[in-house]
Tab-separated table of C-alpha atoms in Angstrom:
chain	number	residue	atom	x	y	z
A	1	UNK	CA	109.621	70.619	132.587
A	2	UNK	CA	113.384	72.250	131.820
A	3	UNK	CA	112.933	73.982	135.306
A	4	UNK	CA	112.434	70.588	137.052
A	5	UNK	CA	115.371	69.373	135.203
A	6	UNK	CA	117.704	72.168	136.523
A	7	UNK	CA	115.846	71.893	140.169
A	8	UNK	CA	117.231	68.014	140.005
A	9	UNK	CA	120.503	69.026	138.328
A	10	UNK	CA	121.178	71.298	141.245
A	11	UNK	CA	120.520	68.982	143.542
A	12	UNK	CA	122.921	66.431	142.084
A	13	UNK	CA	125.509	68.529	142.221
A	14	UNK	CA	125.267	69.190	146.160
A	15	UNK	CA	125.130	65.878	146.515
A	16	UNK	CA	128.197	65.231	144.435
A	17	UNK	CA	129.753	68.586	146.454
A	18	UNK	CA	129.031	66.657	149.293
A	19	UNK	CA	130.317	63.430	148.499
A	20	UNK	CA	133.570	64.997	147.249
A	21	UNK	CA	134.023	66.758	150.671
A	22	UNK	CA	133.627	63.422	152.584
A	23	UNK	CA	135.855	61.789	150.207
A	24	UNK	CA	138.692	63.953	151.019
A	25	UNK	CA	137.892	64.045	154.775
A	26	UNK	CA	137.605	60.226	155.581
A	27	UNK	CA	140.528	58.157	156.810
A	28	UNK	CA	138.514	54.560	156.070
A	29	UNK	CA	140.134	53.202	152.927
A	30	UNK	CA	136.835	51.015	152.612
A	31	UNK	CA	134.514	54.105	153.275
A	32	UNK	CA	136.170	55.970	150.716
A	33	UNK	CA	135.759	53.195	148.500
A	34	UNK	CA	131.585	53.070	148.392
A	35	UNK	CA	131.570	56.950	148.671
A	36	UNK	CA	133.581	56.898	145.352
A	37	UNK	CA	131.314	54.062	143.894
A	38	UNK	CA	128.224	56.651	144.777
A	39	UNK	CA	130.185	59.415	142.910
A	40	UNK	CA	130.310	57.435	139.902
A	41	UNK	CA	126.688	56.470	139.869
A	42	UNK	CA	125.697	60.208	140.587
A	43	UNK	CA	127.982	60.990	137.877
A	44	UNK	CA	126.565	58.374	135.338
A	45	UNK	CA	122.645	59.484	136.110
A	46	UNK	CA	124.187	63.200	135.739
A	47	UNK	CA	125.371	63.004	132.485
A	48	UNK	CA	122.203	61.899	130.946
A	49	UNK	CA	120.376	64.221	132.334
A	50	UNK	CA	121.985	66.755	130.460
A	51	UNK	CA	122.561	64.293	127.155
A	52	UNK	CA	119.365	62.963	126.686
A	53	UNK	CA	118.158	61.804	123.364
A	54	UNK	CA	116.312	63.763	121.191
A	55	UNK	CA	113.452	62.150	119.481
A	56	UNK	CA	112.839	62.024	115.689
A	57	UNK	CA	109.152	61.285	114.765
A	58	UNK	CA	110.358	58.419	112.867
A	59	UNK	CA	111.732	57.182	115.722
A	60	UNK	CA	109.274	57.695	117.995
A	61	UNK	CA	106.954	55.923	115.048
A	62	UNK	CA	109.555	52.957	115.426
A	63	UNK	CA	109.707	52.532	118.808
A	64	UNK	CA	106.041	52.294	119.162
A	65	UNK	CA	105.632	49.879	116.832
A	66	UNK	CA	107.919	47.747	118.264
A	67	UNK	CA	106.573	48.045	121.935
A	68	UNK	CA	102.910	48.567	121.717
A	69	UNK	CA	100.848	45.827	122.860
A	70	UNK	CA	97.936	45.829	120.588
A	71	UNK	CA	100.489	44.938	117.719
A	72	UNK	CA	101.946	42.439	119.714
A	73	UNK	CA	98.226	40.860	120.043
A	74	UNK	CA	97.322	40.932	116.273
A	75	UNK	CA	100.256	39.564	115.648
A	76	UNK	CA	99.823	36.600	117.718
A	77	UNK	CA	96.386	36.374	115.598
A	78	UNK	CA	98.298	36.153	112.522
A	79	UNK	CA	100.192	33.595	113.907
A	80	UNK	CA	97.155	31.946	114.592
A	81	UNK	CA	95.614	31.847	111.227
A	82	UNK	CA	98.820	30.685	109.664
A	83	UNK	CA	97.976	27.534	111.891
A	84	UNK	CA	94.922	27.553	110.828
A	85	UNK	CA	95.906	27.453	107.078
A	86	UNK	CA	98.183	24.721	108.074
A	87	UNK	CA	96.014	22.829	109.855
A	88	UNK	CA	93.031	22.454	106.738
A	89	UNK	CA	95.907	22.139	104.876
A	90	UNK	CA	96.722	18.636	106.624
A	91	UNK	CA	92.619	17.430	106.925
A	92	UNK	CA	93.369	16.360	103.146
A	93	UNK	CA	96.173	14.107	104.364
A	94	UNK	CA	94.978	10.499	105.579
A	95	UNK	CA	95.106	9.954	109.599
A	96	UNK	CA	97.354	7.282	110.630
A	97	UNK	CA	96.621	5.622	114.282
A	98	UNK	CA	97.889	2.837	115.795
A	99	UNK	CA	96.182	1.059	118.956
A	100	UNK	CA	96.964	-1.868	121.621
A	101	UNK	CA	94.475	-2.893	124.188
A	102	UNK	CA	95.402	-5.675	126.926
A	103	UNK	CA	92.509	-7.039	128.438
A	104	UNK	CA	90.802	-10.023	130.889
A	105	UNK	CA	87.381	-11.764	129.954
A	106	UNK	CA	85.388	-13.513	132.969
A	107	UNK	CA	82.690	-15.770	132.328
A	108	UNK	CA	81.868	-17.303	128.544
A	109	UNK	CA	82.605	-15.630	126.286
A	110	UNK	CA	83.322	-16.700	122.467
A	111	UNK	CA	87.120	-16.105	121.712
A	112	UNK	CA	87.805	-13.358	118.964
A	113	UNK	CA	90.727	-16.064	117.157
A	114	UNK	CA	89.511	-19.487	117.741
A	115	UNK	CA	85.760	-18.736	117.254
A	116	UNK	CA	85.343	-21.286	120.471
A	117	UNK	CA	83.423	-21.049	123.681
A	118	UNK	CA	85.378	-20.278	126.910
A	119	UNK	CA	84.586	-20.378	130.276
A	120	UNK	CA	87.423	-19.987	132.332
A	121	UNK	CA	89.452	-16.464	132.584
A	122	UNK	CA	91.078	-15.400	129.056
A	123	UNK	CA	93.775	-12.798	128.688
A	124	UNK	CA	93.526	-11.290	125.238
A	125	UNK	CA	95.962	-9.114	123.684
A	126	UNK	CA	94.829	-6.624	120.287
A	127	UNK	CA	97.211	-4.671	118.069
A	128	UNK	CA	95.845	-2.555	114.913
A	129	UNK	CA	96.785	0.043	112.557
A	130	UNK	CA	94.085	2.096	110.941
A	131	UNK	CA	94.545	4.832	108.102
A	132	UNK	CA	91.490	7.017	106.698
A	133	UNK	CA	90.919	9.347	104.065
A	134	UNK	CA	88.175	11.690	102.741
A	135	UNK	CA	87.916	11.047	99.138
A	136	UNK	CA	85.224	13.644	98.432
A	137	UNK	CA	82.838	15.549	101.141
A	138	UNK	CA	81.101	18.742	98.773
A	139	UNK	CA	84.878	20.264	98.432
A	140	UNK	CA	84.661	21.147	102.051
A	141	UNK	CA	88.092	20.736	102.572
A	142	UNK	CA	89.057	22.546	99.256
A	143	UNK	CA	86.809	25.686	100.341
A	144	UNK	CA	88.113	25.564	104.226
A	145	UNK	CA	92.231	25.813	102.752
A	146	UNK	CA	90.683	28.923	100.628
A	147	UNK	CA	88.936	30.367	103.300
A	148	UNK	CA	91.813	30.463	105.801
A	149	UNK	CA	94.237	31.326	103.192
A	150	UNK	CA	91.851	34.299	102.654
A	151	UNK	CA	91.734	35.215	106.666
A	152	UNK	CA	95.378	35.118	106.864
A	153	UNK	CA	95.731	38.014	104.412
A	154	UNK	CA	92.588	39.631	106.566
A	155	UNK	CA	95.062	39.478	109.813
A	156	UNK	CA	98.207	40.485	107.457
A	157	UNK	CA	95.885	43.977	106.883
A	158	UNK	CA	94.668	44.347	110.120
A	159	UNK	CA	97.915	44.098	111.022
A	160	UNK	CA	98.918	46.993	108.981
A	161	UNK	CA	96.051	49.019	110.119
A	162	UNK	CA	96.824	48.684	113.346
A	163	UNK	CA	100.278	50.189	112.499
A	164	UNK	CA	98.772	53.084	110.449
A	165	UNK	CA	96.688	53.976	113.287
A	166	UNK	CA	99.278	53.864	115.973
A	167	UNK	CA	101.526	56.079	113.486
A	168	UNK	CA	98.976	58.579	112.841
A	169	UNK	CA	98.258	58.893	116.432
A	170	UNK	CA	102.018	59.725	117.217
A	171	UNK	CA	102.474	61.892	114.550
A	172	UNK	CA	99.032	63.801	115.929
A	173	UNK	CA	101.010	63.542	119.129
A	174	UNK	CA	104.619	64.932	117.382
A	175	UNK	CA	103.163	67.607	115.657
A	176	UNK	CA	100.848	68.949	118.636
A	177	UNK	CA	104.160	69.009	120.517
A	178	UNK	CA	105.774	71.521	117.738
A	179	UNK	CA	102.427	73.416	117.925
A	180	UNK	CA	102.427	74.084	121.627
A	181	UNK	CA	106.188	74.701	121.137
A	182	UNK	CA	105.978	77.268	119.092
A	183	UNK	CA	102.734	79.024	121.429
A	184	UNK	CA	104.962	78.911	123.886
A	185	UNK	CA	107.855	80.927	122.354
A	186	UNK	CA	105.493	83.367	120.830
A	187	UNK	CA	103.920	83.910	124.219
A	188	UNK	CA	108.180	84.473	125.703
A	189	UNK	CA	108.766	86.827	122.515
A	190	UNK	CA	105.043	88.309	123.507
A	191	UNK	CA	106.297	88.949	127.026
A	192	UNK	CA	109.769	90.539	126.372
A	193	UNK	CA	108.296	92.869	124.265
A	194	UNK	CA	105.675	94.252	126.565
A	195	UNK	CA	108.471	93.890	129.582
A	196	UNK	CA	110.216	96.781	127.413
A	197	UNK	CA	107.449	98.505	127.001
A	198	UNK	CA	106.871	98.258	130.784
A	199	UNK	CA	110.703	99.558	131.534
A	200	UNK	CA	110.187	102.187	128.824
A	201	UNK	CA	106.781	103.821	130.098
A	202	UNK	CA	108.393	103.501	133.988
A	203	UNK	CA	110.945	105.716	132.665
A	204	UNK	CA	108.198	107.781	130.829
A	205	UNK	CA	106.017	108.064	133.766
A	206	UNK	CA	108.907	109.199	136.163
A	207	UNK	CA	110.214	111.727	134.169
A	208	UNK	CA	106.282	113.011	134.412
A	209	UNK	CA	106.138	113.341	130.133
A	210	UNK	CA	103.446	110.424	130.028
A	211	UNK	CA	100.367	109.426	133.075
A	212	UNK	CA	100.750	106.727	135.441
A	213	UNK	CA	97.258	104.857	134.054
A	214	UNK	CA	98.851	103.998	130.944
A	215	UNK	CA	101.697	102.367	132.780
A	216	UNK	CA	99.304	100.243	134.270
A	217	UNK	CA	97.532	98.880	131.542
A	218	UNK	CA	100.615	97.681	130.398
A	219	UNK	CA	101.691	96.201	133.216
A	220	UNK	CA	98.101	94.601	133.692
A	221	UNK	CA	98.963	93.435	129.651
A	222	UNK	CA	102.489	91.782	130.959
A	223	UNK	CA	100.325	90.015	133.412
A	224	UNK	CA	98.155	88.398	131.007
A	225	UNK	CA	100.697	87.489	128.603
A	226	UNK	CA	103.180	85.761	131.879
A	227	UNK	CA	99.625	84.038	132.099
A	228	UNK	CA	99.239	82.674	128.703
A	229	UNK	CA	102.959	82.000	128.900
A	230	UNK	CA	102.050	79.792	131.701
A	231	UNK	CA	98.768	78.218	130.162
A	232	UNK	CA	101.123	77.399	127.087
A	233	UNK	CA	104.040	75.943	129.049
A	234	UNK	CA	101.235	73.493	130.541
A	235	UNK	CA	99.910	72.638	127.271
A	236	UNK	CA	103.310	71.865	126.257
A	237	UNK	CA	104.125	69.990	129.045
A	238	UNK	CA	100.767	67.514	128.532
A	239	UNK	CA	101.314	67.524	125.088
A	240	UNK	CA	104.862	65.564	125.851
A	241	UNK	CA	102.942	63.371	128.791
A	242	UNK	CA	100.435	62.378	125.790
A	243	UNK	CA	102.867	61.643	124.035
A	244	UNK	CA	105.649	59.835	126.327
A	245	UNK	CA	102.505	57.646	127.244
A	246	UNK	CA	101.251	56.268	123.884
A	247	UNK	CA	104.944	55.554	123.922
A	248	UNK	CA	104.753	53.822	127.300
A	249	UNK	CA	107.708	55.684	129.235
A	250	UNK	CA	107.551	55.637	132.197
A	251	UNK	CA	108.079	59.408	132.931
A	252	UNK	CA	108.666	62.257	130.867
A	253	UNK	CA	110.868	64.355	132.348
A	254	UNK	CA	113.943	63.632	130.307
A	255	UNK	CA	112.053	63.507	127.262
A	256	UNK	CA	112.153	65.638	124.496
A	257	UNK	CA	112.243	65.650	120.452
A	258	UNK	CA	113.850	67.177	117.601
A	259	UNK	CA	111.869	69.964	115.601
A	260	UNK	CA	112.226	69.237	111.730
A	261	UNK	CA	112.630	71.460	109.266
A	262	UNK	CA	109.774	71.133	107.149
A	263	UNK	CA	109.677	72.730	103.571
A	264	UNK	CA	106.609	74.110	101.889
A	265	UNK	CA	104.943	71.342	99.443
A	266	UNK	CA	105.038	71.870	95.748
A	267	UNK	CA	101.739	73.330	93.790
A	268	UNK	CA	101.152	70.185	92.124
A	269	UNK	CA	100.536	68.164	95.168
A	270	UNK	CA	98.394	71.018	96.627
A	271	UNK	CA	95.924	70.777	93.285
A	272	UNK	CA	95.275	66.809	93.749
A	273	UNK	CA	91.186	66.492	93.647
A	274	UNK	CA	89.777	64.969	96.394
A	275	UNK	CA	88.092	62.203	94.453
A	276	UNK	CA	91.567	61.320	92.985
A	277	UNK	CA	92.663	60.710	96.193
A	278	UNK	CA	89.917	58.837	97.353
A	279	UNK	CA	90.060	56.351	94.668
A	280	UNK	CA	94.046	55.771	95.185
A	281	UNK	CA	93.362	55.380	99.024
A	282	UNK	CA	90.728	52.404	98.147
A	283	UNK	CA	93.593	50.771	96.185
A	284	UNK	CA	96.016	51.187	99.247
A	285	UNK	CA	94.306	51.340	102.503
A	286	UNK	CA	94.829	48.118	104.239
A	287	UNK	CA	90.877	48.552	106.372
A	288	UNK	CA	89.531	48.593	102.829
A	289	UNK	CA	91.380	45.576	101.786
A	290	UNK	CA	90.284	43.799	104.667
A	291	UNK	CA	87.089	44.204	104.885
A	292	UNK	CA	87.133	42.966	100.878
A	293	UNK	CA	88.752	40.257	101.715
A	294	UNK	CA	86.239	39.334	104.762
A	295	UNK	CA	83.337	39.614	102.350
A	296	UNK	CA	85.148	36.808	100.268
A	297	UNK	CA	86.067	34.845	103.129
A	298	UNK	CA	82.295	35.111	104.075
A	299	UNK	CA	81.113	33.985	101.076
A	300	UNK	CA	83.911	30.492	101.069
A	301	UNK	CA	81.893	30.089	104.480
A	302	UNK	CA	78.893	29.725	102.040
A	303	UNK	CA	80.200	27.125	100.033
A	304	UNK	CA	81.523	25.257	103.064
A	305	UNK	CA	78.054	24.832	104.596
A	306	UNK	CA	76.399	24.186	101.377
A	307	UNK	CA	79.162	21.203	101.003
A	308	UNK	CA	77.505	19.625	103.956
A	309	UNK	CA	74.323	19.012	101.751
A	310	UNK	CA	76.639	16.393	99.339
A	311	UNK	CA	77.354	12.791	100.010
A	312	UNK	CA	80.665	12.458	101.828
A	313	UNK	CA	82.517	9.765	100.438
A	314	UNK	CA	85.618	8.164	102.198
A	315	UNK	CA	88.228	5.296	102.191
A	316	UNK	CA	89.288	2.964	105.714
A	317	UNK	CA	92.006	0.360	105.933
A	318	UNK	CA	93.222	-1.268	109.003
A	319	UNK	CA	96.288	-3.885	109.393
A	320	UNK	CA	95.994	-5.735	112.883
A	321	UNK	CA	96.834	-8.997	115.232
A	322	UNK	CA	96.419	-10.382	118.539
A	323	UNK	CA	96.940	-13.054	121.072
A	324	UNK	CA	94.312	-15.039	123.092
A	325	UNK	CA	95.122	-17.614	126.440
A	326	UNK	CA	92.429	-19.324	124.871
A	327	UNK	CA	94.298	-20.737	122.064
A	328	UNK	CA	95.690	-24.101	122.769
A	329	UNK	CA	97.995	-26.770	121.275
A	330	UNK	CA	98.686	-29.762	122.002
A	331	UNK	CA	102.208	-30.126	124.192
A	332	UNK	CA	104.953	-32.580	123.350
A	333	UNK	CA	103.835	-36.016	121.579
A	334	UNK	CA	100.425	-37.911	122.863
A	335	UNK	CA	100.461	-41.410	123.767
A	336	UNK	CA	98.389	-44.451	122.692
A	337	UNK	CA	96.041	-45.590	125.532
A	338	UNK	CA	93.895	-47.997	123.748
A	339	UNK	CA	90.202	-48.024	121.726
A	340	UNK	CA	86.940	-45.918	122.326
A	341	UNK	CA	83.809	-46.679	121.753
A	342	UNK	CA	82.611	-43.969	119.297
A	343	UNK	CA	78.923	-45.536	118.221
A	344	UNK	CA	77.455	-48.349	116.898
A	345	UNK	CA	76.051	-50.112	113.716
A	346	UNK	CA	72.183	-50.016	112.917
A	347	UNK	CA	71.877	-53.628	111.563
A	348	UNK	CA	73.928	-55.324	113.825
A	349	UNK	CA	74.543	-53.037	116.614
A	350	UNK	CA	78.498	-53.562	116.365
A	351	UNK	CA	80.496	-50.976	118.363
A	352	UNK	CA	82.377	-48.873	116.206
A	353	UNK	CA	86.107	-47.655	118.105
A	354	UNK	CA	88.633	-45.404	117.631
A	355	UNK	CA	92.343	-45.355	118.741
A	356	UNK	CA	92.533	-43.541	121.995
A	357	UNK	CA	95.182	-41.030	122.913
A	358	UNK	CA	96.339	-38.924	125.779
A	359	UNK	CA	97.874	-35.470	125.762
A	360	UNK	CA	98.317	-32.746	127.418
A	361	UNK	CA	97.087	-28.703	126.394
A	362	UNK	CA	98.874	-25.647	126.681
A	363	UNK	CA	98.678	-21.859	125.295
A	364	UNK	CA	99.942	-21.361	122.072
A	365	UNK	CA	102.972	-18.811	121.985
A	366	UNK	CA	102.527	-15.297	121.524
A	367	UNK	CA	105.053	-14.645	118.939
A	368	UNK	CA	103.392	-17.482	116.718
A	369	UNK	CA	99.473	-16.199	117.424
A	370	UNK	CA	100.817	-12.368	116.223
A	371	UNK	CA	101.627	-14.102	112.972
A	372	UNK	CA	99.031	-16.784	112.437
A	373	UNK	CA	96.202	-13.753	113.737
A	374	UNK	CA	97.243	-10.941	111.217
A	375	UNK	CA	94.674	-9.817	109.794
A	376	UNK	CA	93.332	-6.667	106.921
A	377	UNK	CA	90.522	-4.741	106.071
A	378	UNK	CA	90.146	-2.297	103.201
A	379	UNK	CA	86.411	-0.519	102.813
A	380	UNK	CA	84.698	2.542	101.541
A	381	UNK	CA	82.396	4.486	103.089
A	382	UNK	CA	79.388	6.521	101.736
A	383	UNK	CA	77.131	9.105	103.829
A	384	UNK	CA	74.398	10.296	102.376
A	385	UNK	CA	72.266	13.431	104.565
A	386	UNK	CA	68.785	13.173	104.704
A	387	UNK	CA	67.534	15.018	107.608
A	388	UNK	CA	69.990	16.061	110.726
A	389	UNK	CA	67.799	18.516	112.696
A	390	UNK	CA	67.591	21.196	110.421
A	391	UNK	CA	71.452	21.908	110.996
A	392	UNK	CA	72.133	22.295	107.265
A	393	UNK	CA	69.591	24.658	106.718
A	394	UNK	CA	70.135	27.040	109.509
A	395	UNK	CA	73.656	27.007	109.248
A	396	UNK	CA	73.014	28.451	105.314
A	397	UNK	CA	70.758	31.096	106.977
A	398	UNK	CA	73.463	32.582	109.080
A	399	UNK	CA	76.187	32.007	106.473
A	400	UNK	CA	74.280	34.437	104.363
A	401	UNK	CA	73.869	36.922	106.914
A	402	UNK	CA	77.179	36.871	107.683
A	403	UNK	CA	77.980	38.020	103.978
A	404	UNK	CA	75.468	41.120	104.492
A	405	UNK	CA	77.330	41.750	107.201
A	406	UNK	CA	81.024	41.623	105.664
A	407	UNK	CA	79.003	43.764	102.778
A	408	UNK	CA	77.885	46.547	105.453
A	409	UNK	CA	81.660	46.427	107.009
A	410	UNK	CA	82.988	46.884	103.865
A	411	UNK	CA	80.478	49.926	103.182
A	412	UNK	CA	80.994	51.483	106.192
A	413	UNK	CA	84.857	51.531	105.841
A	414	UNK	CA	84.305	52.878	102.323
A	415	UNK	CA	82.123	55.653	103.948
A	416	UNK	CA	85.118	56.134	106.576
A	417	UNK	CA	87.318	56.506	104.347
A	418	UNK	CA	85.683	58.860	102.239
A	419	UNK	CA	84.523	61.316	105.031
A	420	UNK	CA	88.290	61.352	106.386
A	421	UNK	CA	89.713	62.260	102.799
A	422	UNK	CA	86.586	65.038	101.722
C-alpha cells in the first residue's frame, strides 16, 4: 500500500513538473490561467496524500456508528414503536367526527323532518357530530399502552446491541491491523538480519575460509523470509480493506491508523472468575435485557387476548341537523274565498262548512330548518361475546406459544452469553 502511495506521489509531481514548465512557456494570459487552476488542484490532492489522517479506534468506532446502515434501520424501528406507544396511548381518548351529506330522493319517500309522504324530487341536506368512548373492554387498552411501552425499551436494547456488535467487530478489525503490523516488521527485522548474514558468508566464502553450500542455504533462507515478508504485507494490506469496508470508504489507499500504546493490565483484573463475570454481563448486556423484556411483552400479549373474552362496554353521543325541500310553509297571508262543505249531520243531514282559504306553499328556509331540526342522542353500548369463530380461543393458543418462544430466546441468549465469557 505505501509503495502505491509513492508510485502516485511520483506521478503527481511530473505532472506538476510539467505543468510548471508550460506555465512559464505559454504566452496566453487565459491558458496560463486554467494551467495554474490545475496546479492548485494537483497541489490540494498532493498534500493529503502525504497528510492523511490517522485513525484512532475510537474514532473509527465513532464513525461507524454514525454511518452504518443497520443502525440507521433500528433506529427508524425505534421511532416506530414510540408511535406506537403514542398511538394506544390516544385509543383511550374519545373519537370526535363530524359529517355532512347532500343528497336527492326520487320517487316517495317519507321525509326524515316532517315525517310526511313525498312524491316529487326532495333535496335533503344532513349535518352531525358524533363522539365515542370505550368505557371498559377487559383492560385491553390498559395492557396494549404496557405492552408497547415495553417494546420500545426492546428497540432501545436492540439498538444498543447493534452498536456493541458493530464496535466489537471494528475493534476485531483494529487490532488484527496492529497484529499483521507487527508480522510484518518482524518479517523486515527477520530479513535484514539474514541479508547480513548473506553479505557476511559472501565475504566468508570468497576469502575460501568457509564452503559455498552454506552460503546458499542462507541465501535460500533470505528467500523465504522476502516471501513471508510478502505474505505478511498482503495480510496487512486486507486486514486495512476489511477494515476500510465495515467502515464503508470507498478505497483504502490513503488509509491508515494510529498504533496505541497499550499498558499491561493490573493482577486484580486478571484474577476475576469467570462466573463473576458472567453474572455482571447478565445485569449489563443489552441482548439479555431484551430478550427479558420480550418475554414480558409476550406475556401483556396474553392479557390482551384474554381481554377479548370480557364484555366491552362503551359510551356514543351525536349532536346533528338538517334541511329538507320537503318542508313547506305557507307564503305571505291567505285569503278568504268562501265556505266548504266538510260533512254532514246524521239526523238531519245538514251540511256542515268551513271557512275556505287560499294560499300559496313554499320551502321553508334553510337557516330556520338547521335550528328548528337540531337534534341529540346520548347511548351506551354493551357487547357481550358468545361465540365468534373460535377467534378468541386460537388467538390464546398462539399467545402462549409466543411466550415459550420469548422463554427459548431468552435461554438461548443466556447460553450465548455464557459460552462467549467461559
Amino acid at each position: 500500500m505505501l509503495k502505491n502511495q509513492i508510485k502516485k506521489g511520483k506521478l503527481k509531481f511530473i505532472m506538476i513538473n510539467s505543468i510548471v514548465t508550460n506555465i512559464f512557456a505559454c504566452k496566453s494570459g487565459f491558458m496560463k490561467r486554467i494551467l495554474f487552476l490545475v496546479l492548485l488542484i494537483l497541489f490540494s490532492t498532493s498534500s493529503s496524500l502525504y497528510a492523511q489522517k490517522l485513525w484512532s479506534l475510537q474514532e473509527c468506532i465513532d464513525y461507524a456508528i454514525s454511518n452504518n446502515i443497520q443502525i440507521k434501520q433500528q433506529q427508524l424501528l425505534e421511532q416506530v414503536a414510540k408511535l406506537n406507544l403514542l398511538q394506544s396511548k390516544a385509543s383511550v381518548l374519545p373519537s370526535v367526527n363530524a359529517a355532512a351529506s347532500h343528497a336527492y330522493n326520487y320517487g316517495k319517500t317519507i321525509d326524515q323532518y316532517t315525517n310526511q309522504f313525498a312524491s316529487s324530487t326532495v333535496q335533503s341536506d344532513n349535518f352531525y357530530l358524533v363522539s365515542s368512548v370505550t368505557l371498559f373492554n377487559g383492560f385491553q387498552l390498559l395492557n396494549s399502552i404496557k405492552q408497547n411501552k415495553t417494546d420500545l425499551e426492546v428497540s432501545r436494547y436492540d439498538l444498543d446491541k447493534m452498536i456493541n456488535d458493530i464496535s466489537l467487530n471494528i475493534a476485531t478489525a483494529y487490532l488484527q491491523i496492529l497484529f499483521n503490523k507487527e508480522i510484518l516488521n518482524s518479517a523486515n527485522e527477520q530479513l535484514k538480519i539474514t541479508e547480513q548474514q548473506v553479505a557476511r558468508m559472501k565475504k566468508l566464502v570468497e576469502a575460501g575460509t568457509t564452503a559455498k553450500g552454506t552460503l546458499l542455504t542462507l541465501e535460500a533462507q533470505a528467500a523465504t523470509e522476502e516471501l513471508s515478508m510478502v505474505n505478511a504485507q498482503n495480510s496487512l494490506d486486507l486486514s486495512f480493506l476489511t477494515l476500510s469496508q465495515m467502515l464503508d470508504f470507498t478505497s483504502a489507499d490513503s488509509f491508515d491508523i494510529i498504533i496505541p500504546e497499550i499498558s499491561t493490565p493490573g493482577e486484580s483484573s486478571l484474577l476475576t472468575s469467570p462466573d463473576a463475570i458472567f453474572s455482571f454481563a447478565m445485569g449489563v448486556q443489552p441482548e439479555i435485557k431484551s430478550a427479558t423484556l420480550k418475554v414480558k411483552s409476550s406475556e401483556l400479549g396474553l392479557s390482551i387476548v384474554h381481554g377479548m373474552r370480557s364484555p366491552s362496554l362503551s359510551l356514543r353521543g351525536s349532536y346533528g341537523t338538517g334541511f329538507s325541500g320537503a318542508s313547506k310553509q305557507i307564503k305571505g297571508t291567505p285569503s278568504y274565498t268562501g265556505l266548504d262543505t266538510i260533512g254532514y249531520t246524521f239526523d238531519t243531514y245538514t251540511p256542515v262548512v268551513m271557512p275556505a282559504f287560499s294560499y300559496e306553499l313554499e320551502t321553508v328556509p334553510f337557516n330556520t330548518q338547521i335550528n328548528d331540526n337540531i337534534n341529540k342522542s346520548i347511548s351506551f353500548s354493551l357487547n357481550i361475546p358468545i361465540f365468534n369463530g373460535w377467534q378468541v380461543n386460537s388467538s390464546i393458543s398462539k399467545a402462549k406459544i409466543a411466550i415459550q418462544n420469548a422463554e427459548l430466546s431468552l435461554q438461548t441468549a443466556k447460553n450465548t452469553l455464557y459460552k462467549i465469557l467461559k
